[in-house]
Tab-separated table of C-alpha atoms and ligand atoms in Angstrom:
chain	number	residue	atom	x	y	z
A	1	UNK	CA	148.273	260.597	-119.933
A	2	UNK	CA	145.300	258.671	-118.527
A	3	UNK	CA	147.367	257.834	-115.469
A	4	UNK	CA	148.231	261.524	-114.973
A	5	UNK	CA	144.555	262.525	-115.008
A	6	UNK	CA	143.741	259.849	-112.427
A	7	UNK	CA	146.693	260.952	-110.243
A	8	UNK	CA	145.519	264.579	-110.575
A	9	UNK	CA	141.975	263.663	-109.522
A	10	UNK	CA	143.290	261.759	-106.506
A	11	UNK	CA	145.199	264.772	-105.352
A	12	UNK	CA	142.291	267.182	-105.996
A	13	UNK	CA	139.564	265.162	-104.297
A	14	UNK	CA	140.611	265.827	-100.641
A	15	UNK	CA	140.905	269.552	-101.511
A	16	UNK	CA	137.400	269.478	-103.037
A	17	UNK	CA	135.984	267.686	-99.960
A	18	UNK	CA	137.393	270.415	-97.751
A	19	UNK	CA	136.056	273.195	-100.007
A	20	UNK	CA	132.557	271.657	-100.327
A	21	UNK	CA	132.264	270.818	-96.656
A	22	UNK	CA	132.032	267.055	-97.275
A	23	UNK	CA	135.054	266.329	-95.093
A	24	UNK	CA	134.348	265.249	-91.487
A	25	UNK	CA	133.564	268.284	-89.308
A	26	UNK	CA	136.095	269.110	-86.576
A	27	UNK	CA	134.971	268.138	-83.065
A	28	UNK	CA	133.366	271.125	-81.205
A	29	UNK	CA	135.658	272.817	-78.726
A	30	UNK	CA	134.553	274.438	-75.443
A	31	UNK	CA	134.835	277.856	-77.143
A	32	UNK	CA	132.547	276.835	-80.038
A	33	UNK	CA	129.721	276.257	-77.500
A	34	UNK	CA	129.744	280.017	-76.913
A	35	UNK	CA	127.606	280.329	-80.021
A	36	UNK	CA	124.869	278.182	-78.492
A	37	UNK	CA	122.086	279.155	-76.130
A	38	UNK	CA	122.731	276.900	-73.093
A	39	UNK	CA	119.638	275.390	-71.476
A	40	UNK	CA	119.731	273.282	-68.316
A	41	UNK	CA	116.713	270.973	-68.166
A	42	UNK	CA	115.886	269.211	-64.925
A	43	UNK	CA	113.573	266.334	-65.807
A	44	UNK	CA	111.487	264.382	-63.284
A	45	UNK	CA	112.631	260.935	-64.406
A	46	UNK	CA	111.752	258.204	-66.859
A	47	UNK	CA	108.750	256.749	-65.000
A	48	UNK	CA	106.275	256.612	-67.874
A	49	UNK	CA	105.791	256.685	-71.659
A	50	UNK	CA	104.485	260.232	-71.230
A	51	UNK	CA	107.750	261.240	-69.560
A	52	UNK	CA	109.914	259.604	-72.239
A	53	UNK	CA	107.918	261.354	-74.981
A	54	UNK	CA	108.412	264.659	-73.079
A	55	UNK	CA	112.149	264.140	-72.816
A	56	UNK	CA	112.443	263.348	-76.519
A	57	UNK	CA	110.383	266.411	-77.414
A	58	UNK	CA	112.671	268.657	-75.343
A	59	UNK	CA	115.820	267.064	-76.750
A	60	UNK	CA	114.599	267.569	-80.322
A	61	UNK	CA	113.588	271.159	-79.723
A	62	UNK	CA	116.829	272.055	-77.952
A	63	UNK	CA	119.167	270.490	-80.470
A	64	UNK	CA	122.487	271.925	-81.582
A	65	UNK	CA	121.084	272.329	-85.079
A	66	UNK	CA	118.450	274.659	-83.540
A	67	UNK	CA	121.233	276.650	-81.852
A	68	UNK	CA	121.031	275.183	-78.360
A	69	UNK	CA	123.230	273.220	-76.083
A	70	UNK	CA	120.962	271.195	-73.769
A	71	UNK	CA	122.280	269.989	-70.424
A	72	UNK	CA	119.819	267.300	-69.484
A	73	UNK	CA	119.460	265.887	-65.964
A	74	UNK	CA	117.177	262.925	-65.046
A	75	UNK	CA	116.251	263.212	-61.363
A	76	UNK	CA	114.858	259.668	-61.040
A	77	UNK	CA	111.725	261.093	-59.404
A	78	UNK	CA	113.688	262.635	-56.559
A	79	UNK	CA	113.331	266.282	-55.658
A	80	UNK	CA	116.781	266.405	-53.943
A	81	UNK	CA	118.371	265.409	-57.246
A	82	UNK	CA	116.496	268.223	-59.034
A	83	UNK	CA	117.734	270.784	-56.504
A	84	UNK	CA	121.292	269.542	-57.016
A	85	UNK	CA	120.855	269.729	-60.793
A	86	UNK	CA	119.585	273.301	-60.596
A	87	UNK	CA	122.527	274.300	-58.428
A	88	UNK	CA	124.860	272.729	-61.020
A	89	UNK	CA	123.151	274.634	-63.801
A	90	UNK	CA	123.644	277.904	-61.857
A	91	UNK	CA	127.303	276.995	-61.268
A	92	UNK	CA	127.772	276.284	-65.002
A	93	UNK	CA	126.224	279.677	-65.869
A	94	UNK	CA	123.505	278.366	-68.195
A	95	UNK	CA	121.387	280.908	-70.068
A	96	UNK	CA	118.038	279.361	-69.065
A	97	UNK	CA	116.825	276.792	-66.591
A	98	UNK	CA	113.848	274.585	-67.499
A	99	UNK	CA	112.310	272.661	-64.602
A	100	UNK	CA	109.720	269.871	-64.833
A	101	UNK	CA	109.128	269.565	-61.068
A	102	UNK	CA	108.459	266.357	-59.200
A	103	UNK	CA	106.239	267.916	-56.599
A	104	UNK	CA	104.749	271.391	-56.099
A	105	UNK	CA	106.402	272.400	-52.853
A	106	UNK	CA	110.021	272.965	-51.773
A	107	UNK	CA	111.429	275.152	-54.552
A	108	UNK	CA	111.714	278.558	-52.832
A	109	UNK	CA	115.355	278.402	-51.800
A	110	UNK	CA	116.931	277.010	-54.906
A	111	UNK	CA	114.867	279.237	-57.249
A	112	UNK	CA	115.878	282.267	-55.197
A	113	UNK	CA	119.480	281.208	-55.934
A	114	UNK	CA	118.707	281.066	-59.662
A	115	UNK	CA	117.057	284.454	-59.486
A	116	UNK	CA	120.083	286.072	-57.773
A	117	UNK	CA	122.290	284.532	-60.483
A	118	UNK	CA	120.014	286.280	-63.031
A	119	UNK	CA	118.948	283.045	-64.770
A	120	UNK	CA	115.354	282.890	-65.992
A	121	UNK	CA	113.507	279.738	-64.938
A	122	UNK	CA	110.701	278.213	-66.999
A	123	UNK	CA	108.471	275.631	-65.387
A	124	UNK	CA	107.034	272.935	-67.610
A	125	UNK	CA	104.364	270.223	-67.122
A	126	UNK	CA	103.640	270.169	-63.349
A	127	UNK	CA	103.234	273.381	-61.375
A	128	UNK	CA	105.181	274.748	-58.378
A	129	UNK	CA	103.881	276.476	-55.286
A	130	UNK	CA	106.218	279.278	-54.188
A	131	UNK	CA	105.812	282.261	-51.833
A	132	UNK	CA	107.062	284.668	-54.516
A	133	UNK	CA	105.843	284.223	-58.112
A	134	UNK	CA	108.786	286.200	-59.466
A	135	UNK	CA	110.997	283.180	-58.741
A	136	UNK	CA	109.954	281.758	-62.096
A	137	UNK	CA	109.394	283.453	-65.428
A	138	UNK	CA	106.467	281.417	-66.615
A	139	UNK	CA	104.827	277.982	-66.663
A	140	UNK	CA	103.330	275.829	-69.404
A	141	UNK	CA	101.431	272.630	-68.821
A	142	UNK	CA	98.077	270.943	-68.386
A	143	UNK	CA	94.932	271.708	-66.421
A	144	UNK	CA	95.121	268.683	-64.163
A	145	UNK	CA	91.981	269.538	-62.184
A	146	UNK	CA	90.149	269.973	-65.495
A	147	UNK	CA	91.385	266.503	-66.504
A	148	UNK	CA	90.063	264.964	-63.280
A	149	UNK	CA	86.701	266.731	-63.685
A	150	UNK	CA	86.521	265.577	-67.291
A	151	UNK	CA	86.867	261.923	-66.190
A	152	UNK	CA	84.216	262.398	-63.500
A	153	UNK	CA	81.851	263.928	-66.059
A	154	UNK	CA	82.248	260.861	-68.272
A	155	UNK	CA	81.603	258.527	-65.324
A	156	UNK	CA	78.545	260.528	-64.447
A	157	UNK	CA	77.164	260.352	-67.991
A	158	UNK	CA	78.020	256.723	-68.699
A	159	UNK	CA	77.753	254.970	-65.387
A	160	UNK	CA	74.783	257.041	-64.260
A	161	UNK	CA	73.559	256.642	-60.726
A	162	UNK	CA	74.762	253.062	-60.356
A	163	UNK	CA	76.442	252.243	-57.070
A	164	UNK	CA	80.128	252.110	-57.925
A	165	UNK	CA	83.045	250.713	-55.960
A	166	UNK	CA	86.070	252.687	-57.067
A	167	UNK	CA	89.751	251.741	-56.856
A	168	UNK	CA	91.907	254.812	-57.133
A	169	UNK	CA	95.532	254.513	-58.289
A	170	UNK	CA	97.227	257.858	-57.640
A	171	UNK	CA	100.343	259.291	-59.218
A	172	UNK	CA	103.302	260.658	-57.262
A	173	UNK	CA	101.878	262.220	-54.165
A	174	UNK	CA	102.319	265.990	-54.131
A	175	UNK	CA	102.745	266.366	-57.899
A	176	UNK	CA	100.266	268.626	-59.668
A	177	UNK	CA	99.195	265.792	-61.928
A	178	UNK	CA	98.229	263.760	-58.869
A	179	UNK	CA	96.735	266.649	-56.898
A	180	UNK	CA	94.545	267.873	-59.744
A	181	UNK	CA	93.273	264.490	-60.914
A	182	UNK	CA	92.631	263.405	-57.307
A	183	UNK	CA	90.788	266.663	-56.552
A	184	UNK	CA	88.564	266.048	-59.616
A	185	UNK	CA	87.655	262.566	-58.357
A	186	UNK	CA	87.079	263.877	-54.812
A	187	UNK	CA	84.549	266.374	-56.226
A	188	UNK	CA	82.796	263.487	-57.963
A	189	UNK	CA	82.752	261.424	-54.765
A	190	UNK	CA	81.266	264.279	-52.777
A	191	UNK	CA	78.403	264.769	-55.235
A	192	UNK	CA	77.678	261.052	-55.824
A	193	UNK	CA	76.766	259.351	-52.546
A	194	UNK	CA	76.282	256.108	-54.522
A	195	UNK	CA	80.004	256.120	-55.476
A	196	UNK	CA	82.163	254.454	-52.909
A	197	UNK	CA	85.953	254.754	-52.724
A	198	UNK	CA	87.099	251.237	-51.749
A	199	UNK	CA	90.837	251.685	-52.202
A	200	UNK	CA	93.298	254.553	-52.775
A	201	UNK	CA	97.080	254.240	-53.023
A	202	UNK	CA	99.929	255.829	-54.945
A	203	UNK	CA	101.394	253.773	-57.746
A	204	UNK	CA	104.073	256.437	-58.476
A	205	UNK	CA	102.923	256.662	-62.104
A	206	UNK	CA	104.775	253.370	-62.910
A	207	UNK	CA	103.516	250.224	-64.632
A	208	UNK	CA	105.240	247.909	-62.104
A	209	UNK	CA	103.618	249.604	-59.102
A	210	UNK	CA	100.206	249.718	-60.804
A	211	UNK	CA	100.340	246.002	-61.395
A	212	UNK	CA	101.606	245.292	-57.864
A	213	UNK	CA	98.804	247.287	-56.219
A	214	UNK	CA	96.002	245.686	-58.221
A	215	UNK	CA	97.483	242.203	-57.689
A	216	UNK	CA	97.475	242.889	-53.930
A	217	UNK	CA	93.816	243.996	-53.791
A	218	UNK	CA	92.749	241.060	-55.904
A	219	UNK	CA	94.656	238.703	-53.600
A	220	UNK	CA	92.805	240.358	-50.646
A	221	UNK	CA	89.489	239.576	-52.352
A	222	UNK	CA	88.416	243.223	-52.676
A	223	UNK	CA	85.423	243.716	-55.016
A	224	UNK	CA	85.338	246.752	-57.276
A	225	UNK	CA	83.675	248.043	-60.406
A	226	UNK	CA	85.966	250.899	-61.566
A	227	UNK	CA	89.692	251.576	-61.624
A	228	UNK	CA	90.463	255.297	-61.764
A	229	UNK	CA	94.165	255.240	-62.673
A	230	UNK	CA	96.032	258.574	-62.840
A	231	UNK	CA	98.216	257.564	-65.788
A	232	UNK	CA	98.445	255.085	-68.653
A	233	UNK	CA	101.449	253.156	-67.374
A	234	UNK	CA	99.770	252.318	-64.065
A	235	UNK	CA	96.748	251.338	-66.168
A	236	UNK	CA	98.845	248.879	-68.208
A	237	UNK	CA	100.023	247.271	-64.967
A	238	UNK	CA	96.448	247.123	-63.635
A	239	UNK	CA	95.232	245.508	-66.872
A	240	UNK	CA	97.920	242.827	-66.630
A	241	UNK	CA	96.937	242.100	-63.051
A	242	UNK	CA	93.252	241.829	-63.986
A	243	UNK	CA	93.994	239.524	-66.908
A	244	UNK	CA	96.276	237.328	-64.809
A	245	UNK	CA	93.350	236.893	-62.387
A	246	UNK	CA	91.064	235.875	-65.255
A	247	UNK	CA	89.110	239.133	-65.351
A	248	UNK	CA	88.276	241.054	-68.532
A	249	UNK	CA	89.271	244.719	-68.455
A	250	UNK	CA	86.517	246.899	-69.806
A	251	UNK	CA	83.841	244.266	-69.087
A	252	UNK	CA	84.342	243.104	-65.481
A	253	UNK	CA	85.989	246.399	-64.536
A	254	UNK	CA	85.566	249.851	-66.082
A	255	UNK	CA	88.926	251.547	-66.496
A	256	UNK	CA	89.460	255.322	-66.569
A	257	UNK	CA	92.941	256.494	-67.455
A	258	UNK	CA	95.007	259.628	-68.204
A	259	UNK	CA	97.619	260.592	-70.807
A	260	UNK	CA	96.025	258.966	-73.894
A	261	UNK	CA	99.281	257.779	-75.379
A	262	UNK	CA	99.116	255.742	-78.574
A	263	UNK	CA	99.120	252.268	-76.966
A	264	UNK	CA	96.458	253.356	-74.484
A	265	UNK	CA	94.250	254.572	-77.400
A	266	UNK	CA	94.652	251.104	-78.982
A	267	UNK	CA	93.281	249.687	-75.707
A	268	UNK	CA	90.413	252.208	-75.834
A	269	UNK	CA	89.677	250.927	-79.350
A	270	UNK	CA	89.681	247.344	-78.081
A	271	UNK	CA	87.366	248.311	-75.222
A	272	UNK	CA	89.852	247.512	-72.445
A	273	UNK	CA	90.159	251.166	-71.339
A	274	UNK	CA	86.742	252.877	-71.252
A	275	UNK	CA	87.853	256.495	-71.125
A	276	UNK	CA	91.282	258.125	-71.483
A	277	UNK	CA	91.795	261.803	-70.755
A	278	UNK	CA	94.555	263.317	-72.895
A	279	UNK	CA	97.633	264.900	-71.410
A	280	UNK	CA	99.978	266.208	-74.055
A	281	UNK	CA	103.748	265.717	-73.388
A	282	UNK	CA	105.061	267.477	-76.532
A	283	UNK	CA	106.231	270.596	-74.727
A	284	UNK	CA	109.669	270.947	-76.401
A	285	UNK	CA	108.601	273.337	-79.208
A	286	UNK	CA	106.397	275.288	-76.785
A	287	UNK	CA	109.214	275.882	-74.314
A	288	UNK	CA	111.581	276.690	-77.170
A	289	UNK	CA	109.254	279.364	-78.483
A	290	UNK	CA	108.999	280.890	-74.987
A	291	UNK	CA	112.826	281.092	-74.928
A	292	UNK	CA	112.817	282.655	-78.425
A	293	UNK	CA	110.384	285.345	-77.098
A	294	UNK	CA	112.505	286.035	-74.043
A	295	UNK	CA	115.626	286.315	-76.136
A	296	UNK	CA	113.863	288.848	-78.344
A	297	UNK	CA	112.984	290.926	-75.274
A	298	UNK	CA	109.314	289.930	-75.353
A	299	UNK	CA	107.419	288.506	-72.443
A	300	UNK	CA	105.434	285.313	-72.234
A	301	UNK	CA	102.131	284.814	-70.314
A	302	UNK	CA	102.804	283.734	-66.738
A	303	UNK	CA	100.611	280.611	-67.137
A	304	UNK	CA	99.791	278.747	-70.365
A	305	UNK	CA	97.446	275.730	-70.426
A	306	UNK	CA	97.659	273.436	-73.430
A	307	UNK	CA	94.505	272.317	-75.245
A	308	UNK	CA	93.585	268.732	-74.532
A	309	UNK	CA	90.872	266.269	-75.430
A	310	UNK	CA	89.632	262.847	-74.161
A	311	UNK	CA	88.706	259.563	-75.840
A	312	UNK	CA	86.303	256.662	-75.520
A	313	UNK	CA	85.031	254.083	-78.003
A	314	UNK	CA	82.806	256.790	-79.625
A	315	UNK	CA	85.572	259.105	-80.825
A	316	UNK	CA	88.755	257.046	-81.080
A	317	UNK	CA	89.720	256.401	-84.690
A	318	UNK	CA	92.482	254.580	-86.605
A	319	UNK	CA	93.742	257.821	-88.146
A	320	UNK	CA	94.039	259.380	-84.704
A	321	UNK	CA	96.195	256.424	-83.641
A	322	UNK	CA	98.407	256.791	-86.697
A	323	UNK	CA	98.914	260.513	-86.158
A	324	UNK	CA	99.746	260.111	-82.508
A	325	UNK	CA	103.316	261.221	-81.885
A	326	UNK	CA	103.597	259.527	-78.463
B	401	GYE	O1	100.493	261.965	-66.570
B	401	GYE	C1	102.443	260.732	-66.127
B	401	GYE	C2	103.813	261.184	-65.847
B	401	GYE	O2	103.200	265.109	-64.974
B	401	GYE	C3	101.544	265.065	-66.662
B	401	GYE	O3	103.648	262.417	-65.168
B	401	GYE	C4	102.684	264.382	-66.051
B	401	GYE	C5	102.450	262.973	-65.573
B	401	GYE	C6	101.836	262.019	-66.586
B	401	GYE	O4	104.619	260.312	-65.247
B	401	GYE	O5	102.349	259.697	-67.052
């Protein structure tokens, strides 16, 4: 009798699994993707912690459990690769194209192709400069000029009228993040005759290039008081170069940085970075809610700037570090 019950249970269990949904799910077929909203996302690359946090945020927002199928393309900081990716998205007939552009210029032709295919294009993070604004539906990102001005305001208030020799590490030339932050510094230079720009070069937003540039100027014997570095990863490289040369970041050299990622805020707390202007990479849910609106027949503002802050030793706190998602 006992044996019969056990045998019965053994036969019933697979049936129960199937009925309760505990059995392994069948692999999705091409047809089953029809139920998803298909989004092609052309990402700049993986040059920085900011970028990786941005990619993750997009992947989480455009997950299959949220009803999306994300086609992700990493352009390795090359605009040609982004243009090819967009053409592939058009060819695949995606529902929406999301573009995080490398540089501002050079998008007119490919976006006109997307427009004639009837695919809405949402620009995220950096901006684009096109002849015809109807080539993209809307943009969401940061006020990069505002960030540059914010840094200059801090320098003005904290370094006063001291003569300053400034080393400027720029991001990718032609990207909005570089253009805006550089324009902010240029304004500061034009109103502070006592500030002297002693070096300016692009470090492509990467840690390796930031370190390489600062090592080279130290080897050349250049004297400087401030490093104005347009992102945290170049700053990390610069800090390593300074330390390797026996200098103390934050004491021998004042460091201004951008992004304010968690590790950088730790360095602010330790006094190695003096001021870090926030740039928020968590755009996934923001872009997703734009797509929700469009799908519901609503419109979204053409331009949306996200709220951002900035940090120095005065306002950086342990709880801020713990809450930081990037
Ligand atoms: O500051 C930098 C990244 O475009 C805002 O790109 C973004 C910038 C960010 O590589 O770390």
